Coordinates of C-alpha atoms in Angstrom, one line a residue:
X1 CA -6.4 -25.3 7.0
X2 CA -3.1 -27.0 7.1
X3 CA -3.3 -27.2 2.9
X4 CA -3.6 -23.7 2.5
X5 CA 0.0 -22.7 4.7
X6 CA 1.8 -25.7 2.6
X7 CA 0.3 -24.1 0.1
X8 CA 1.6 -20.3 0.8
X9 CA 4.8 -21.7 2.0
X10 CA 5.2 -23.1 -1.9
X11 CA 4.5 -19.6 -3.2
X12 CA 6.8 -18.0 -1.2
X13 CA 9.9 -20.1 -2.5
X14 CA 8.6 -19.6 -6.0
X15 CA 8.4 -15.4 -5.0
X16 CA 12.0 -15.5 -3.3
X17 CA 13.4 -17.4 -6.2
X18 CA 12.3 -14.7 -8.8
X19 CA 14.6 -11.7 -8.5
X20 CA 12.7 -8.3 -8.6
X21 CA 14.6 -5.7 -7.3
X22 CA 12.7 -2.2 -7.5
X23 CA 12.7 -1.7 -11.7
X24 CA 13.4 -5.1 -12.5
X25 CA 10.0 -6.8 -11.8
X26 CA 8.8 -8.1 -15.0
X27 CA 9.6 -11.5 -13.7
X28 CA 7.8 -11.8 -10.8
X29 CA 4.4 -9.8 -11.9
X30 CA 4.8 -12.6 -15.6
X31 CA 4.3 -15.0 -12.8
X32 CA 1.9 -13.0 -10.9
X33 CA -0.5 -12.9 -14.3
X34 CA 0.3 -16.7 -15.1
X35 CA -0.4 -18.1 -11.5
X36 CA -3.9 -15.8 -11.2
X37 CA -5.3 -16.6 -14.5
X38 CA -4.2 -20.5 -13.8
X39 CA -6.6 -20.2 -10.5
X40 CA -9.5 -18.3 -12.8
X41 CA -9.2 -14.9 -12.5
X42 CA -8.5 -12.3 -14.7
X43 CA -5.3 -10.2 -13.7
X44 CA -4.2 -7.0 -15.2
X45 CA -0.8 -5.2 -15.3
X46 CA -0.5 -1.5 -15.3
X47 CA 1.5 0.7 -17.6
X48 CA 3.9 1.0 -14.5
X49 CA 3.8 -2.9 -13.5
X50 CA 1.5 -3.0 -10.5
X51 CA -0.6 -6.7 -10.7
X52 CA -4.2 -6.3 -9.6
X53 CA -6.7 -8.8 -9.6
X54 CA -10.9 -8.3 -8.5
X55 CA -11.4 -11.9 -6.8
X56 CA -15.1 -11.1 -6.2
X57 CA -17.9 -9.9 -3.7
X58 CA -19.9 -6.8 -4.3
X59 CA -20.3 -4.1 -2.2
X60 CA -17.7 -1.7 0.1
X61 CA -14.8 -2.6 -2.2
X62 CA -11.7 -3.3 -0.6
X63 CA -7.8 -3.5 -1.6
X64 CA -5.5 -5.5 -0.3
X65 CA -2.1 -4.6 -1.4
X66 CA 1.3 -6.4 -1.2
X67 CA 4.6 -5.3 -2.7
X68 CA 6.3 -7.8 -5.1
X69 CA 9.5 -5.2 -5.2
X70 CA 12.6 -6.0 -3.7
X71 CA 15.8 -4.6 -2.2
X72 CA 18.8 -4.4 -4.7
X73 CA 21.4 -2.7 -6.2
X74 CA 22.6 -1.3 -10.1
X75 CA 25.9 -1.3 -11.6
X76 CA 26.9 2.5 -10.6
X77 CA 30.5 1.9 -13.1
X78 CA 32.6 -0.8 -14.1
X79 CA 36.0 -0.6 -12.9
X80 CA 39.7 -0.5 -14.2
X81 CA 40.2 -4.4 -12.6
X82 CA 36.9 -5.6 -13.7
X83 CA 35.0 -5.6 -10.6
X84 CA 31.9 -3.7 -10.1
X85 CA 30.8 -0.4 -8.5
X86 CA 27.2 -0.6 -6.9
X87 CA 24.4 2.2 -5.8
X88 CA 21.9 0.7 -4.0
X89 CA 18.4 0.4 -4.6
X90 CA 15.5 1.1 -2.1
X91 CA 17.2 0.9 1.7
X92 CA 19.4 -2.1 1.0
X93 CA 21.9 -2.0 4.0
X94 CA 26.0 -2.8 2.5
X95 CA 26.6 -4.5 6.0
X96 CA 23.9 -7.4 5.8
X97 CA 25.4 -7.9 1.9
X98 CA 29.4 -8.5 2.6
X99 CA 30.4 -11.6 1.8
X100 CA 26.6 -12.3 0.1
X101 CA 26.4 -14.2 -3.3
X102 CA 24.2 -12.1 -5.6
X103 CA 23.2 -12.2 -9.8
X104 CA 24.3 -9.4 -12.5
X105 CA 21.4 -9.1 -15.2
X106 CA 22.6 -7.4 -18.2
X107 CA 19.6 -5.4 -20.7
X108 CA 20.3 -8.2 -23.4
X109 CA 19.0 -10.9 -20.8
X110 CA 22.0 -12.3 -19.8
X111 CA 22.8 -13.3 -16.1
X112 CA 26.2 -13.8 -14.8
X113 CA 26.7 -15.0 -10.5
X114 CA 28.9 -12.9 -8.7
X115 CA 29.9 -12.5 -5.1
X116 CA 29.4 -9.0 -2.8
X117 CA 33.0 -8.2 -1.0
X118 CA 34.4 -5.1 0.3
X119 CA 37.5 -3.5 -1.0
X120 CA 39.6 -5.2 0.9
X121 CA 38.0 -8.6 2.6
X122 CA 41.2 -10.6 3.8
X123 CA 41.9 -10.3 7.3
X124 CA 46.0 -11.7 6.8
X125 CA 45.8 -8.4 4.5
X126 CA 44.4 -5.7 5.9
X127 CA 46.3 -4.2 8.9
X128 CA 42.3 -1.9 9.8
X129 CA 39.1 -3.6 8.1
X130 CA 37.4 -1.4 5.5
X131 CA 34.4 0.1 6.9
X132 CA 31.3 -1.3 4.9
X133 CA 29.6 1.5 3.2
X134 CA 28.7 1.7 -0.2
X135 CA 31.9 3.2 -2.2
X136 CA 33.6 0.5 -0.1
X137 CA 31.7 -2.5 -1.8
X138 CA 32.1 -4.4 -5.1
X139 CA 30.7 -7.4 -7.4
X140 CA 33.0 -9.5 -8.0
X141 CA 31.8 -11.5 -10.9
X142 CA 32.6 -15.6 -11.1
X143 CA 34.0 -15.2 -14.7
X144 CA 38.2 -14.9 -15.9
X145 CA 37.5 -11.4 -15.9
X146 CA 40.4 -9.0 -14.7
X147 CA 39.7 -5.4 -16.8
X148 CA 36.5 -3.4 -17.6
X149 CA 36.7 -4.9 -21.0
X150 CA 36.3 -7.6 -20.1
X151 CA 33.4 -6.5 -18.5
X152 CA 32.0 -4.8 -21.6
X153 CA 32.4 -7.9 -23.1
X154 CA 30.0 -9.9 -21.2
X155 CA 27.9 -7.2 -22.4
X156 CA 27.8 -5.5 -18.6
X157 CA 27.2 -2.1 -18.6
X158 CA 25.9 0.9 -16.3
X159 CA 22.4 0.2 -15.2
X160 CA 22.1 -3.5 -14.4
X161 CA 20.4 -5.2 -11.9
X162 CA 22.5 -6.8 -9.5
X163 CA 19.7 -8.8 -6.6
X164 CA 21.2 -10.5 -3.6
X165 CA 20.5 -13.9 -2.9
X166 CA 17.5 -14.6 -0.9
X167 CA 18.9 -18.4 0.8
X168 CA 15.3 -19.3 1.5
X169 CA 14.9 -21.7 3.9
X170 CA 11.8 -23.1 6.0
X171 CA 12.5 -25.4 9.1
X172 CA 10.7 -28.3 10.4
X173 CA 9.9 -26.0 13.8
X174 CA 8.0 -23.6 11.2
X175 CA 10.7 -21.0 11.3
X176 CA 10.8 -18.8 7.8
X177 CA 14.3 -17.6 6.7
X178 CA 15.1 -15.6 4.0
X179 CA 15.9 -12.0 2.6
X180 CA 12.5 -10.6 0.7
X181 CA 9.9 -11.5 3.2
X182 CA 9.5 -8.0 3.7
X183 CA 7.3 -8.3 1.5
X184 CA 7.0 -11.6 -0.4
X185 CA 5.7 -13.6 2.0
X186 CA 2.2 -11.0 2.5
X187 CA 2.1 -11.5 -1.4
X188 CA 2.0 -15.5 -0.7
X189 CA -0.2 -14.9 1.7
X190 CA -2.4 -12.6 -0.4
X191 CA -2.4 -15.4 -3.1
X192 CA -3.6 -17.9 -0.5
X193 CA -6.3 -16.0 -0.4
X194 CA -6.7 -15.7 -4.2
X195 CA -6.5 -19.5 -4.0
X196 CA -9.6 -20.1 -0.9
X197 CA -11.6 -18.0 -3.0
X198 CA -11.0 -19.9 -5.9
X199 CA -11.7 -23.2 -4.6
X200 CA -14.7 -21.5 -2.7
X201 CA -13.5 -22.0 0.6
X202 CA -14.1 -18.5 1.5
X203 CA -17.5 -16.6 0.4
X204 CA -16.9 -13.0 -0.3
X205 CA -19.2 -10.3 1.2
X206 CA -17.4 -7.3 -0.3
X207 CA -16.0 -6.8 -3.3
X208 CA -12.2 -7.8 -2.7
X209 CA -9.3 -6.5 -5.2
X210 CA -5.8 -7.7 -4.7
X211 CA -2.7 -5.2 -5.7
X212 CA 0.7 -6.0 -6.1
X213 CA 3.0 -3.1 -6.7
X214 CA 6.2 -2.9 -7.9
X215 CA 7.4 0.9 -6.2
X216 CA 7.1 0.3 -2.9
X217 CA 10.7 0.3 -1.5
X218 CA 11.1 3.5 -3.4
X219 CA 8.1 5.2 -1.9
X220 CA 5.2 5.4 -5.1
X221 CA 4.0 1.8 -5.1
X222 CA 0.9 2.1 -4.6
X223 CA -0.1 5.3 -5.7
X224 CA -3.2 4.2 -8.3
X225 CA -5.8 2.0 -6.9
X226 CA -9.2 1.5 -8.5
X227 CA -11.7 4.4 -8.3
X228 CA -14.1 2.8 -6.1
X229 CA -11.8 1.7 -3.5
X230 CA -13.1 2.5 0.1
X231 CA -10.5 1.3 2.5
X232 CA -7.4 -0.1 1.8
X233 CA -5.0 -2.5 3.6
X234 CA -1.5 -2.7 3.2
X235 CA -0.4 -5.8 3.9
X236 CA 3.2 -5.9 4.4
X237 CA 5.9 -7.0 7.4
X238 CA 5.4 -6.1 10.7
X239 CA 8.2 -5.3 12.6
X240 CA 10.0 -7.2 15.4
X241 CA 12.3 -5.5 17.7
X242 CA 13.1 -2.7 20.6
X243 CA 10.3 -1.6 22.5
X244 CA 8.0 -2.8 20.2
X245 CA 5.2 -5.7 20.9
X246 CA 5.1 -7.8 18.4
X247 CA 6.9 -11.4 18.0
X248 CA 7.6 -13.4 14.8
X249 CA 4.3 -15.7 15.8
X250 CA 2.3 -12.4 15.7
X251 CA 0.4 -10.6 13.5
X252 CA 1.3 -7.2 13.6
X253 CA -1.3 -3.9 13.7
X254 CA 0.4 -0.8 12.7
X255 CA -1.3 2.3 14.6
X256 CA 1.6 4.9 13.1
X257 CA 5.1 5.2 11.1
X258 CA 6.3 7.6 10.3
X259 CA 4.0 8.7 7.5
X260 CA 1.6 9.5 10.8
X261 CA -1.1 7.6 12.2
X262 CA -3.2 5.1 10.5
X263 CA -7.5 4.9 10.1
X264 CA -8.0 5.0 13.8
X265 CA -11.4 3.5 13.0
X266 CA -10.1 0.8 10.5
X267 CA -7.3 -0.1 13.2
X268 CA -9.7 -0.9 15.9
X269 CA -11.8 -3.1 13.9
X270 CA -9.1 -5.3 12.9
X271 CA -7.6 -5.3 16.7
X272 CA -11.4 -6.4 17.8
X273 CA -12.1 -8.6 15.2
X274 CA -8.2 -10.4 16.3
X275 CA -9.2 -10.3 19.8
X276 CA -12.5 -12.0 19.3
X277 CA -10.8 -14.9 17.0
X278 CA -8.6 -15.8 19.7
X279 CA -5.2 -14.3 17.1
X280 CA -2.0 -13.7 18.2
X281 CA -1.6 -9.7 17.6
X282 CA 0.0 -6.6 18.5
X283 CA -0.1 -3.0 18.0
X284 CA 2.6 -1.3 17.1
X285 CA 4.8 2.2 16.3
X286 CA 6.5 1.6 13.1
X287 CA 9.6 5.1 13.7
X288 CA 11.4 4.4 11.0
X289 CA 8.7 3.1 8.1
X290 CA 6.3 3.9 4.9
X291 CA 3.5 1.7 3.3
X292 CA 1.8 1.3 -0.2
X293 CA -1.3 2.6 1.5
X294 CA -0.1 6.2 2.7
X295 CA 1.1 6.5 -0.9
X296 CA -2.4 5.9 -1.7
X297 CA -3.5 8.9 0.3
X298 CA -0.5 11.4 -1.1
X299 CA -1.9 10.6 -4.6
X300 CA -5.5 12.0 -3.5
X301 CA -7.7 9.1 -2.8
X302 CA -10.2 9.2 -0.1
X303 CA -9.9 6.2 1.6
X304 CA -9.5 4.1 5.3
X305 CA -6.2 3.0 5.8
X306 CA -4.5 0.2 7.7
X307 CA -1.6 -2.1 7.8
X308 CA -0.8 -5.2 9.1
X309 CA 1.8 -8.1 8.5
X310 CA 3.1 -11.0 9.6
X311 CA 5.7 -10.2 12.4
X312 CA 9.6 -9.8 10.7
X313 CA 13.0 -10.3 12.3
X314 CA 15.6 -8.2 11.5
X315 CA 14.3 -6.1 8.2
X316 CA 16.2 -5.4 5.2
X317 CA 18.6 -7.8 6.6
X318 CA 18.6 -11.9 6.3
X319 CA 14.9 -12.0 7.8
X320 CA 13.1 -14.2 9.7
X321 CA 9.6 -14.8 10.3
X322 CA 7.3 -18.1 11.7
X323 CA 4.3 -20.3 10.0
X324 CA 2.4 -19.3 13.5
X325 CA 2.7 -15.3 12.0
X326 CA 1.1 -16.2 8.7
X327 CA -1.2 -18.4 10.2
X328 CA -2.2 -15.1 12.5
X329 CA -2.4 -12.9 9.3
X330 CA -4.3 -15.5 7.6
X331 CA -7.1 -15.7 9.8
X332 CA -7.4 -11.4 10.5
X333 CA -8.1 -11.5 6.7
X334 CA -10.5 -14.0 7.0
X335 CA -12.1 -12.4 9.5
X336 CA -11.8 -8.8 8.1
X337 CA -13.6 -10.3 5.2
X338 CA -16.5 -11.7 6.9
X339 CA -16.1 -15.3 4.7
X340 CA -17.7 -18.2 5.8
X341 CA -16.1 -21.7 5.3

């Protein structure tokens, strides 16, 4: 089993590596589609950019769903000195970004590196630091560029992406650092899966559909799924912190967020089927947190709901997770599935 968490571990680099914040996926679901058909399936993108994929089985169909949307930013205006005026995209938080390195992408496909500062950064300068909230920040872009034409001139405008570095890095004690795992390092985990399947390590016993939206951090992700679909898993980070039981070894069982409380039927199952395969778990109040799946249920469809995730340090910050939580989340899948090996 060893070859599959090298294996995920790979894909989440390549995931991090591709910036996608919320409306600038294309990217990452053209790798999505390349990877999946590369393995033997036959992936398909929707009109709004969500990747899903049928991996096989028959019977009880099942989605699993992992967002491939990140947190970002947009150029809000240029201004008079040439630096850059950000709004943020999805709950990006200013204060985990000061200081950050980050990429401008321009609507002609142009990229220019920049850096995230506050208005006034300099601690011999400023007799009170700024406080770090968004009017306060600015891109500073690494080019001679001193005016807003300047700017224009790079062909920057109002409307680019600006995406954060990610600074991936995976230690030799299994420790996972990086921004994005919430949530690209389910979707490596969900394209583990893809790849057991593929290489017929794991024998489907329902039919087994994988989705990868591209809305999530804005709320609408997932809010088509196929027709037939009778539960539905969101598998996304769990959360690690105050009075909350979960550890970044763990894999975490939501039982509510604040969307309300998740399939009480589905949720027991998958704590059961984790206790009887000896996985490290926890259940968990999510206060302050929504999921592909209950936009599933706002957009009508009649289906169980559940979500689970590796455990996540510190979200929408510089996160950190551990192999032993993937490993966890790996084998509540498995088991949720009813493969055989």
């Amino acid at each position: 089993m060893e070859q599959i968490y090298s294996y995920i571990s790979d894909q989440l680099i390549h995931l991090t590596s591709i910036a996608s914040p919320t409306g600038y996926t294309h990217q990452v679901t053209d790798y999505l589609l390349s990877h999946l058909s590369e393995l033997g399936y036959q992936p398909e993108r929707s009109r709004k950019g969500n990747v899903s994929v049928t991996l096989g089985g028959d019977g009880n169909p099942l989605v699993l769903a992992a967002h491939v949307d990140t947190l970002g930013a947009m150029v809000r205006s240029i201004k008079t000195n040439g630096r850059l005026r950000p709004t943020t995209l999805g709950g990006h938080q200013w204060r985990t970004a000061d200081g950050e390195n980050c990429t401008v992408f321009t609507r002609d496909g142009r990229s220019y590196s920049g850096m995230v500062l506050n208005t006034e950064p300099s601690a011999h300068v400023a007799d009170m630091p700024v406080e770090i909230k968004e009017e306060n920040m600015e891109i500073l872009l690494d080019e001679n560029v001193h005016d807003k034409a300047g700017a224009e001139a790079l062909g920057i405008q109002t409307g680019d992406i600006i995406a954060m570095d990610p600074k991936t890095v995976i230690t030799p004690s299994g420790l996972i650092k990086s921004r994005f795992l919430d949530d690209k390092l389910s979707s490596a985990i969900l394209l583990g899966l893809a790849e057991e399947i593929a290489e017929k390590k794991i024998i489907l016993k329902r039919k087994v559909t994988l989705l990868f939206t591209v809305y999530e951090e804005v709320g609408h992700g997932g809010c088509v799924v196929p027709e037939d679909t009778e539960d539905m898993i969101s598998v996304d980070m769990g959360c690690v912190g105050a009075d909350l039981n979960c550890t970044e070894r763990m894999v975490s069982i939501c039982v509510k967020d604040s969307g309300g409380p998740y399939n009480y039927e589905l949720t027991s199952e998958l704590a059961l089927l984790a206790k009887k395969h000896h996985l490290q778990y926890a259940l968990d109040i999510y206060p302050h947190y929504g999921s592909d799946v209950e936009a599933t249920l706002r957009a009508g469809y009649d289906v169980r709901h559940a979500l689970i995730g590796p455990g996540v340090y510190a979200s929408h910050n510089y996160e950190r997770s551990h192999i032993d939580a993937v490993k966890n989340t790996f084998g509540l899948l498995n088991a949720y599935l009813g493969i055989q090996e």
